[in-house]
Short mmCIF file of C-alpha atoms in Angstrom, two decimals:
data_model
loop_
_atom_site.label_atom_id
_atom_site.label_comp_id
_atom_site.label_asym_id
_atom_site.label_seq_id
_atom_site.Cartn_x
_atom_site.Cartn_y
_atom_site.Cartn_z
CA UNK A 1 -39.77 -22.86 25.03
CA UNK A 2 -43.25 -23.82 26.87
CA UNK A 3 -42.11 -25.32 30.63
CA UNK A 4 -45.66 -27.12 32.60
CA UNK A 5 -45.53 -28.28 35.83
CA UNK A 6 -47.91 -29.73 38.20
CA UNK A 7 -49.84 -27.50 40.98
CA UNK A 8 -47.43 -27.46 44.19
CA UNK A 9 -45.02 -29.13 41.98
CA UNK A 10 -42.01 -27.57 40.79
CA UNK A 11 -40.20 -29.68 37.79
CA UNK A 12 -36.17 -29.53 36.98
CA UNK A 13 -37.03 -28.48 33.50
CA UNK A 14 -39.40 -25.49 35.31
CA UNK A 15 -36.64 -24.35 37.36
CA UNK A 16 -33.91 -24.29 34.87
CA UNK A 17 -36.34 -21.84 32.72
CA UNK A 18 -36.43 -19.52 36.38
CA UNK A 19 -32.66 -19.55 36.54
CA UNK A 20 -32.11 -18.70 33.41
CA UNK A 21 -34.16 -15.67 33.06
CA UNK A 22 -32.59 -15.12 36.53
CA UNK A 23 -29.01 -15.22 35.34
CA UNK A 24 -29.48 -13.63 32.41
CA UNK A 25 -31.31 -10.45 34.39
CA UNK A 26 -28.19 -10.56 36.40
CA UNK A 27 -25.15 -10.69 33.45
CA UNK A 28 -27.68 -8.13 32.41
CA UNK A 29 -27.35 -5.84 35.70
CA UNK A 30 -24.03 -6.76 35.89
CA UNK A 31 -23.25 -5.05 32.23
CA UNK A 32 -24.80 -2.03 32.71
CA UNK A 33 -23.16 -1.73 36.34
CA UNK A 34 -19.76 -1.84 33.91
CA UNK A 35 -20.75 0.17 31.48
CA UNK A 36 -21.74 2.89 34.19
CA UNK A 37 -18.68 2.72 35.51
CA UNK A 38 -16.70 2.74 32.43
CA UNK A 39 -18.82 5.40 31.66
CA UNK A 40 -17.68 7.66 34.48
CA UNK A 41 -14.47 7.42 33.73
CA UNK A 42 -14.80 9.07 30.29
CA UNK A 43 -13.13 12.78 30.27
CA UNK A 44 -16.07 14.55 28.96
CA UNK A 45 -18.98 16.74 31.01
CA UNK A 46 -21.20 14.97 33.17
CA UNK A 47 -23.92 16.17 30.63
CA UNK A 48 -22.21 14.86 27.97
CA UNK A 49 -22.33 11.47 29.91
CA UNK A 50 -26.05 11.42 30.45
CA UNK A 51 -26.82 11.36 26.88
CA UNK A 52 -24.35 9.03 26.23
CA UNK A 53 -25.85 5.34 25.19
CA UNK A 54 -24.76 2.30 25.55
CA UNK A 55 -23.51 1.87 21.88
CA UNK A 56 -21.74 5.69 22.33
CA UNK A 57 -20.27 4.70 25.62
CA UNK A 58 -18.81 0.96 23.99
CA UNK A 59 -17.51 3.44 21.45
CA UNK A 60 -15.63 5.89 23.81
CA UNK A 61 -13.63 3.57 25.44
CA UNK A 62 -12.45 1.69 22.28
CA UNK A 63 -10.91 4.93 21.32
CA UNK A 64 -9.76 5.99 24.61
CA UNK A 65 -7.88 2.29 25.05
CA UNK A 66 -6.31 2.87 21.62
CA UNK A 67 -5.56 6.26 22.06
CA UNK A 68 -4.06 5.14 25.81
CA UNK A 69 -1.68 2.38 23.45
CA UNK A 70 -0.11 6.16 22.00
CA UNK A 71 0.06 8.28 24.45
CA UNK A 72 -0.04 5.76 27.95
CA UNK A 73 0.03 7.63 31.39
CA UNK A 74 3.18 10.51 31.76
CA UNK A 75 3.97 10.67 28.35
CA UNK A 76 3.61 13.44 26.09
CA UNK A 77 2.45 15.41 28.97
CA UNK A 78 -1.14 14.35 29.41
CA UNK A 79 -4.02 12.07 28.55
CA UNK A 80 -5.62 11.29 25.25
CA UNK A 81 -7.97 14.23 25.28
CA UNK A 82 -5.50 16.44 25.45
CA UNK A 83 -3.10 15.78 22.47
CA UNK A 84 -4.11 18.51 20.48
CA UNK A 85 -0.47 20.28 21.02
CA UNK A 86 1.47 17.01 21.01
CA UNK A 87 -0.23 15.79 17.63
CA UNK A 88 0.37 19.21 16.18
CA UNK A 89 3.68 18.97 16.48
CA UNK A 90 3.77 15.56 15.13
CA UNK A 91 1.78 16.93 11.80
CA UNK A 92 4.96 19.48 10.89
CA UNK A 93 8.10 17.26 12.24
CA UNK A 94 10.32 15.89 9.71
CA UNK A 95 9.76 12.82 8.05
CA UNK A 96 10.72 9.70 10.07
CA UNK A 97 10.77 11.68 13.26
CA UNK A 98 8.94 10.72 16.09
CA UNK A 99 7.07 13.24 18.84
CA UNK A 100 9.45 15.42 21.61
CA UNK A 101 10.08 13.41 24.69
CA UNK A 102 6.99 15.13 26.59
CA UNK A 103 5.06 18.49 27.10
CA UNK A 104 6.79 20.95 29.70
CA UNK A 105 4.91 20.85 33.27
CA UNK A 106 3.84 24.14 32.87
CA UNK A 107 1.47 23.57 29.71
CA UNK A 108 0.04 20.07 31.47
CA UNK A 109 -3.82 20.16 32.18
CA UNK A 110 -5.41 22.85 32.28
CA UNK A 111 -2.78 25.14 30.60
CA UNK A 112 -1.93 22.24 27.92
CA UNK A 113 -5.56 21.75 27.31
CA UNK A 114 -6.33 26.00 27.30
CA UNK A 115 -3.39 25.78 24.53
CA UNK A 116 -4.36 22.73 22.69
CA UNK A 117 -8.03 24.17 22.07
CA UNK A 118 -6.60 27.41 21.22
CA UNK A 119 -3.68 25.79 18.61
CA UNK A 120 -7.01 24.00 17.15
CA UNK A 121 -9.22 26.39 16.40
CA UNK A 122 -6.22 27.74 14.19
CA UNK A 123 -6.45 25.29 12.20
CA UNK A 124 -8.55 24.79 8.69
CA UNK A 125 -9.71 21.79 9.46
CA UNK A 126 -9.80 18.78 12.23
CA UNK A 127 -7.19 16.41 12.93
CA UNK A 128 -7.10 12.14 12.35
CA UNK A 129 -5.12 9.49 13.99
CA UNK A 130 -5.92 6.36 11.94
CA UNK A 131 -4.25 3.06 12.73
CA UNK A 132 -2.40 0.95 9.71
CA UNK A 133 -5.90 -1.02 9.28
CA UNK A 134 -7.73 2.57 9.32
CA UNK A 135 -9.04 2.27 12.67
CA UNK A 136 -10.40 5.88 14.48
CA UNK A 137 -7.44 6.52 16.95
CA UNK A 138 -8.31 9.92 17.74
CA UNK A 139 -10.57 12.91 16.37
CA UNK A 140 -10.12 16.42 17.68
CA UNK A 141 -12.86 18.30 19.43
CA UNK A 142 -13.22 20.42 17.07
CA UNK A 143 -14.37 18.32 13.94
CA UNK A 144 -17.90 19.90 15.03
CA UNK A 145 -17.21 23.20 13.58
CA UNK A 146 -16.18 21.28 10.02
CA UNK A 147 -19.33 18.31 10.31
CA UNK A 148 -21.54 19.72 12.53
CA UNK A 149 -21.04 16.53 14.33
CA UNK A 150 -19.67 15.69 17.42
CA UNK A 151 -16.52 13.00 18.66
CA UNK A 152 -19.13 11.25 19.77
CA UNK A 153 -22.06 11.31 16.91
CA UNK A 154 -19.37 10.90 14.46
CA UNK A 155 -18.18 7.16 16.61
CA UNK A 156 -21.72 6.17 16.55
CA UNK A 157 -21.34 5.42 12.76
CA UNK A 158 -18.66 3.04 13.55
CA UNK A 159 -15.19 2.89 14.23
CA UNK A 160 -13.03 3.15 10.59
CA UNK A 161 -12.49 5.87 8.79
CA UNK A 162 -14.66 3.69 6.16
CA UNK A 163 -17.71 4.43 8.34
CA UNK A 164 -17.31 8.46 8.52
CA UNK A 165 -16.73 8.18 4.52
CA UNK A 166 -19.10 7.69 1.85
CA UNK A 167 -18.20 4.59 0.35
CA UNK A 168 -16.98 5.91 -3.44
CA UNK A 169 -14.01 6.86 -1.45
CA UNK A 170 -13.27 3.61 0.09
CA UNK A 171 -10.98 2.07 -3.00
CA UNK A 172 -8.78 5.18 -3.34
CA UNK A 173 -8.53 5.46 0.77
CA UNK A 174 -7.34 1.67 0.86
CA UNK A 175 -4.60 2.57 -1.99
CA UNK A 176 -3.30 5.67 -0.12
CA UNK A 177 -3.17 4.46 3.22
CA UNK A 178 -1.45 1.62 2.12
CA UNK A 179 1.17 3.57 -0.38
CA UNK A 180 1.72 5.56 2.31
CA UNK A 181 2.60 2.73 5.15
CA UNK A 182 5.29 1.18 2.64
CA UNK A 183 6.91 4.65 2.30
CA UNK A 184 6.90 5.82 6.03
CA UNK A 185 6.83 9.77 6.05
CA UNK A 186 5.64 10.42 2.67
CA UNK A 187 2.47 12.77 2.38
CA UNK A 188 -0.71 11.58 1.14
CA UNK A 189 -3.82 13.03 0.09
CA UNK A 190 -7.29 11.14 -0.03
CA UNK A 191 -10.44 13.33 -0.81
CA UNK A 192 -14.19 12.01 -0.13
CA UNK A 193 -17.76 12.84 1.52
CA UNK A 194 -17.80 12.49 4.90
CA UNK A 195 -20.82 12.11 6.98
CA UNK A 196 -22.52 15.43 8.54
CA UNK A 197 -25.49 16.65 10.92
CA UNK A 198 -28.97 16.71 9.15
CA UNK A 199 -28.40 20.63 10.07
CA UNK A 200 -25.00 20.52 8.17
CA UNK A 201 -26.86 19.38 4.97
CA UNK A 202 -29.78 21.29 5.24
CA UNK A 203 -27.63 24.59 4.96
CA UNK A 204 -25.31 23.57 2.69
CA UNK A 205 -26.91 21.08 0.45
CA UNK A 206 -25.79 17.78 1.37
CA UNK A 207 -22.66 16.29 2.68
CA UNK A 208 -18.84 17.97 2.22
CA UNK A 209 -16.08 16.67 0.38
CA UNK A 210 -13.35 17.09 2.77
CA UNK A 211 -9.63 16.04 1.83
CA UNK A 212 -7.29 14.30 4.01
CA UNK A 213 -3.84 14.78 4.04
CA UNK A 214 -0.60 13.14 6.08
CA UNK A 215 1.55 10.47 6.43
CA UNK A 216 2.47 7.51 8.78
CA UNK A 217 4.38 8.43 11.99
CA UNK A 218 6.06 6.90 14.92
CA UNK A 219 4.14 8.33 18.01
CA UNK A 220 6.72 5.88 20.18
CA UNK A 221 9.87 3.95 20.80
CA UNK A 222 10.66 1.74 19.81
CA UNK A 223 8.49 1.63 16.23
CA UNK A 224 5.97 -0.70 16.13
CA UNK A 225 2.50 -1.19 14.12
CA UNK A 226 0.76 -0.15 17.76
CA UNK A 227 3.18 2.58 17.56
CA UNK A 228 2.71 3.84 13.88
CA UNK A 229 -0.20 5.48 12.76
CA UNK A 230 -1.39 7.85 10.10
CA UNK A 231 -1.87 11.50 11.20
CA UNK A 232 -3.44 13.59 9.32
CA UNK A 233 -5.22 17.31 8.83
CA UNK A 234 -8.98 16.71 7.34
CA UNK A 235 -10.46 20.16 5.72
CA UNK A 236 -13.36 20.95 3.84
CA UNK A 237 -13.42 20.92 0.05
CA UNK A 238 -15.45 23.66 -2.26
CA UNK A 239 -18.86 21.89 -2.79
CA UNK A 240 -20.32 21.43 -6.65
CA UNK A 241 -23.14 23.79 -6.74
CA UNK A 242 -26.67 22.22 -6.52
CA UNK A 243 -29.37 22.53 -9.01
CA UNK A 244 -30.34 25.40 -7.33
CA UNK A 245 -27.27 27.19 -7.97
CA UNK A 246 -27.65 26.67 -11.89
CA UNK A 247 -28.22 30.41 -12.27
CA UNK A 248 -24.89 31.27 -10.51
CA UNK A 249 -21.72 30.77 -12.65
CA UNK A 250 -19.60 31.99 -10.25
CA UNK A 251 -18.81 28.31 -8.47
CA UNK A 252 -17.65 26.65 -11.58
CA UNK A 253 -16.55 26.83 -15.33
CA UNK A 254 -17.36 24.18 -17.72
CA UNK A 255 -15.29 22.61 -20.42
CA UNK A 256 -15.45 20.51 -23.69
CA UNK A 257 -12.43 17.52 -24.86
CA UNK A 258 -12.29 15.12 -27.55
CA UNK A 259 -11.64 11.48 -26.88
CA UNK A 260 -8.02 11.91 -25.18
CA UNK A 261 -9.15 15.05 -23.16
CA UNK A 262 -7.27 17.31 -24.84
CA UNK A 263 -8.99 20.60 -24.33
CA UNK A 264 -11.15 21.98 -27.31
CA UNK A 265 -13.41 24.76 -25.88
CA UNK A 266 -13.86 26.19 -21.85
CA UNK A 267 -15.72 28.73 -20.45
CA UNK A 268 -14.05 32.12 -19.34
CA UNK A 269 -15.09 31.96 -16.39
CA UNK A 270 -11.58 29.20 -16.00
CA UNK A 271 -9.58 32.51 -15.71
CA UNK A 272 -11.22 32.90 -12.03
CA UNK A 273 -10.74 29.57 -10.85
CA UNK A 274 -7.68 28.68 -12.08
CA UNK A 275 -6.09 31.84 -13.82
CA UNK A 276 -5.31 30.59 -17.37
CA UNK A 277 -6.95 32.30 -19.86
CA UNK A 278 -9.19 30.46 -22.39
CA UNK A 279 -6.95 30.05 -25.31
CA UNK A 280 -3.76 28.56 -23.40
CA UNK A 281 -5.84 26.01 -22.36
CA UNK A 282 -7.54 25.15 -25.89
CA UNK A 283 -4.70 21.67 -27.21
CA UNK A 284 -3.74 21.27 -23.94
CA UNK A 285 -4.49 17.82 -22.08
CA UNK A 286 -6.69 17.59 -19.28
CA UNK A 287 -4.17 15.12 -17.64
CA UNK A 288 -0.83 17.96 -17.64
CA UNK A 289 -2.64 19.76 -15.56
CA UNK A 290 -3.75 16.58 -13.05
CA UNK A 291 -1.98 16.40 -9.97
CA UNK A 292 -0.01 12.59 -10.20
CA UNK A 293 -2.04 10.75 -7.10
CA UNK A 294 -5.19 12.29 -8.67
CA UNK A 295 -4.45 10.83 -12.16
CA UNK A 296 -5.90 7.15 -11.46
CA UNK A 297 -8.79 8.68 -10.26
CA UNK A 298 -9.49 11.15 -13.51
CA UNK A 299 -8.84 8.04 -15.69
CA UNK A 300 -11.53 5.90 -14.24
CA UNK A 301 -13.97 8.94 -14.46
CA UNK A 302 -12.48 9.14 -17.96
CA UNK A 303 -13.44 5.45 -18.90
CA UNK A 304 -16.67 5.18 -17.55
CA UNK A 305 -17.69 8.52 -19.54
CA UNK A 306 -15.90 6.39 -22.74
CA UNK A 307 -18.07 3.46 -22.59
CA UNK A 308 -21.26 5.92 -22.43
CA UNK A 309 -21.80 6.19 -18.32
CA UNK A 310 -22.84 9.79 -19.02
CA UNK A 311 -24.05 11.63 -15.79
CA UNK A 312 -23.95 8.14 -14.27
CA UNK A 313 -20.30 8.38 -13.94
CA UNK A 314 -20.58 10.67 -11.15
CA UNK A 315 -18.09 13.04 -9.62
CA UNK A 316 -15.11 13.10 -8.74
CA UNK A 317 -12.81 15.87 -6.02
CA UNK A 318 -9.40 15.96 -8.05
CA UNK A 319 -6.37 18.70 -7.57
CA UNK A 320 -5.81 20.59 -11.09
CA UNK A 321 -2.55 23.21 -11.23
CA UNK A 322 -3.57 26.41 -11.43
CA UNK A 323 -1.44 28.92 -13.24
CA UNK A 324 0.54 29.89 -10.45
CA UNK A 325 1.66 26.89 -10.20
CA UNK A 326 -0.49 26.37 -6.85
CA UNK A 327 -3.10 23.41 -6.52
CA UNK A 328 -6.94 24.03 -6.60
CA UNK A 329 -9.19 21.31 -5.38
CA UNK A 330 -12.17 20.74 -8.19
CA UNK A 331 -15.02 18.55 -8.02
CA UNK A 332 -15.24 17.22 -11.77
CA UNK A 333 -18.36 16.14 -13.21
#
């Protein structure tokens, strides 16, 4: 808007334009006065807060107000950052159980923390507190050492697990999470790329499939939906070798079905990955040897090679039963 005025005149329409910008330079010094204080009170280094943005800060303190709705002030023995042992615990309780009634004194900050860190870099993968609508309720520290991204890096692509995932994954997530809130307890497992560090795909040739696996909990009493959440244990999946692996059979074994997917020819290389030999596998059916959540999956990979996808049909991370009657994670193509 153009505001004129007469010389040693100052019009009402002039001096609304001046307090405008003037109030608007003050909400505006007034925000980032709150943000730097909101800021401060994030539980990470001091250099960690310098490099923080705006957008990274905004995204910080969503998570650290819904993590604060789960574990709130004296319970479980410490703050948010330091649930590492308390969400542990949660991961291997019984079904329907809900955490202990707190952490002894004597493993609260630092001892807790020393232990939590430690318990974590046990572990094969990083830990996941979603909310019922898939919200990020908590990420462990050490997700960097499976992403090559940090809590915070990872937060700046938004705040659902939708965000973090590539979105082939998104249907399948939306069916498991909700499966697994109408059966409280009962363990689900949703596989797809997540998001990593330009780094992270440099060195290992794009993004990782990592699966997720766990169930909806009660962190609280009594059980509410800001009480319940889905906890689970994200680790990396075996990547499909690039083109530049072609020469290397070692990664994979290859296989060839007619119409139903009944086996009529594989590779013997089958014998390392999943330790049948070649001819018990020859009349079998792809699908007896499909994990049951994984079936839906297969069968829309299946159709879409039926109606002449081809390559365009894509991949897909399914769990096949090996011979010991263990399951192997395979990326099917």
């Amino acid at each position: 808007m153009l505001c004129l005025s007469l010389p040693g005149h100052i019009t009402p329409v002039t001096w609304l334009c001046r307090s405008t910008k003037s109030a608007s330079k003050a909400r505006r010094d007034q925000i980032n006065v709150e943000l730097q204080a909101l800021r401060s009170l994030l539980p990470i280094s001091a250099r960690e807060k310098e490099r923080l943005s705006y957008l990274h800060t905004m995204a910080l303190v969503c998570l650290q107000l819904r993590g604060a709705q789960l574990f709130p002030p004296g319970s479980h023995g410490s703050a948010v950052p330091h649930n590492s042992l308390a969400l542990c615990g949660a991961l291997i309780l019984p079904q329907n159980s809900t955490l202990p009634p707190a952490v002894p004194a004597d493993l609260a900050p630092p001892a807790g923390l020393a232990l939590g860190m430690e318990l974590l870099s046990l572990l094969p993968g990083f830990l996941l507190v979603l909310s019922a609508s898939g919200k990020l309720v908590y990420i462990s520290e050490n997700v960097a050492q499976v992403l090559g991204l940090s809590v915070v890096e990872l937060l700046a692509q938004g705040d659902t697990v939708f965000d973090i995932l590539d979105g082939q994954a998104h249907e399948d997530v939306r069916k498991q999470l909700l499966l697994a809130q109408e059966e409280p307890g009962r363990e689900v497992t949703f596989v797809g790329e997540m998001h990593t560090s330009k780094a992270f795909r440099l060195r290992h040739g794009g993004n990782r499939a990592v699966a997720v696996h766990g169930h909806f909990a009660a962190l609280g009493q009594p059980a509410s939906s800001t009480t319940t959440v889905f906890l689970a244990l994200c680790t990396l999946v075996a990547r499909l070798p690039t083109d530049g692996d072609a020469g290397s059979h070692d990664d994979l074994f290859q296989s060839t079905h007619i119409l139903d997917m009944t086996f009529t020819d594989v590779t013997e290389s089958v014998t390392y990955h999943l330790g049948y030999r070649r001819e018990e596998l020859i009349g079998q059916s792809w699908y007896s040897l499909l994990h049951p959540e994984d079936a839906d999956l297969a069968a829309a990979q299946h159709r879409a090679v039926a109606r002449g996808a081809g390559a365009t049909a894509g991949t897909a991370v399914l769990r096949v039963l090996r011979r010991d009657r263990t399951w192997a994670w395979l990326r099917v193509s």
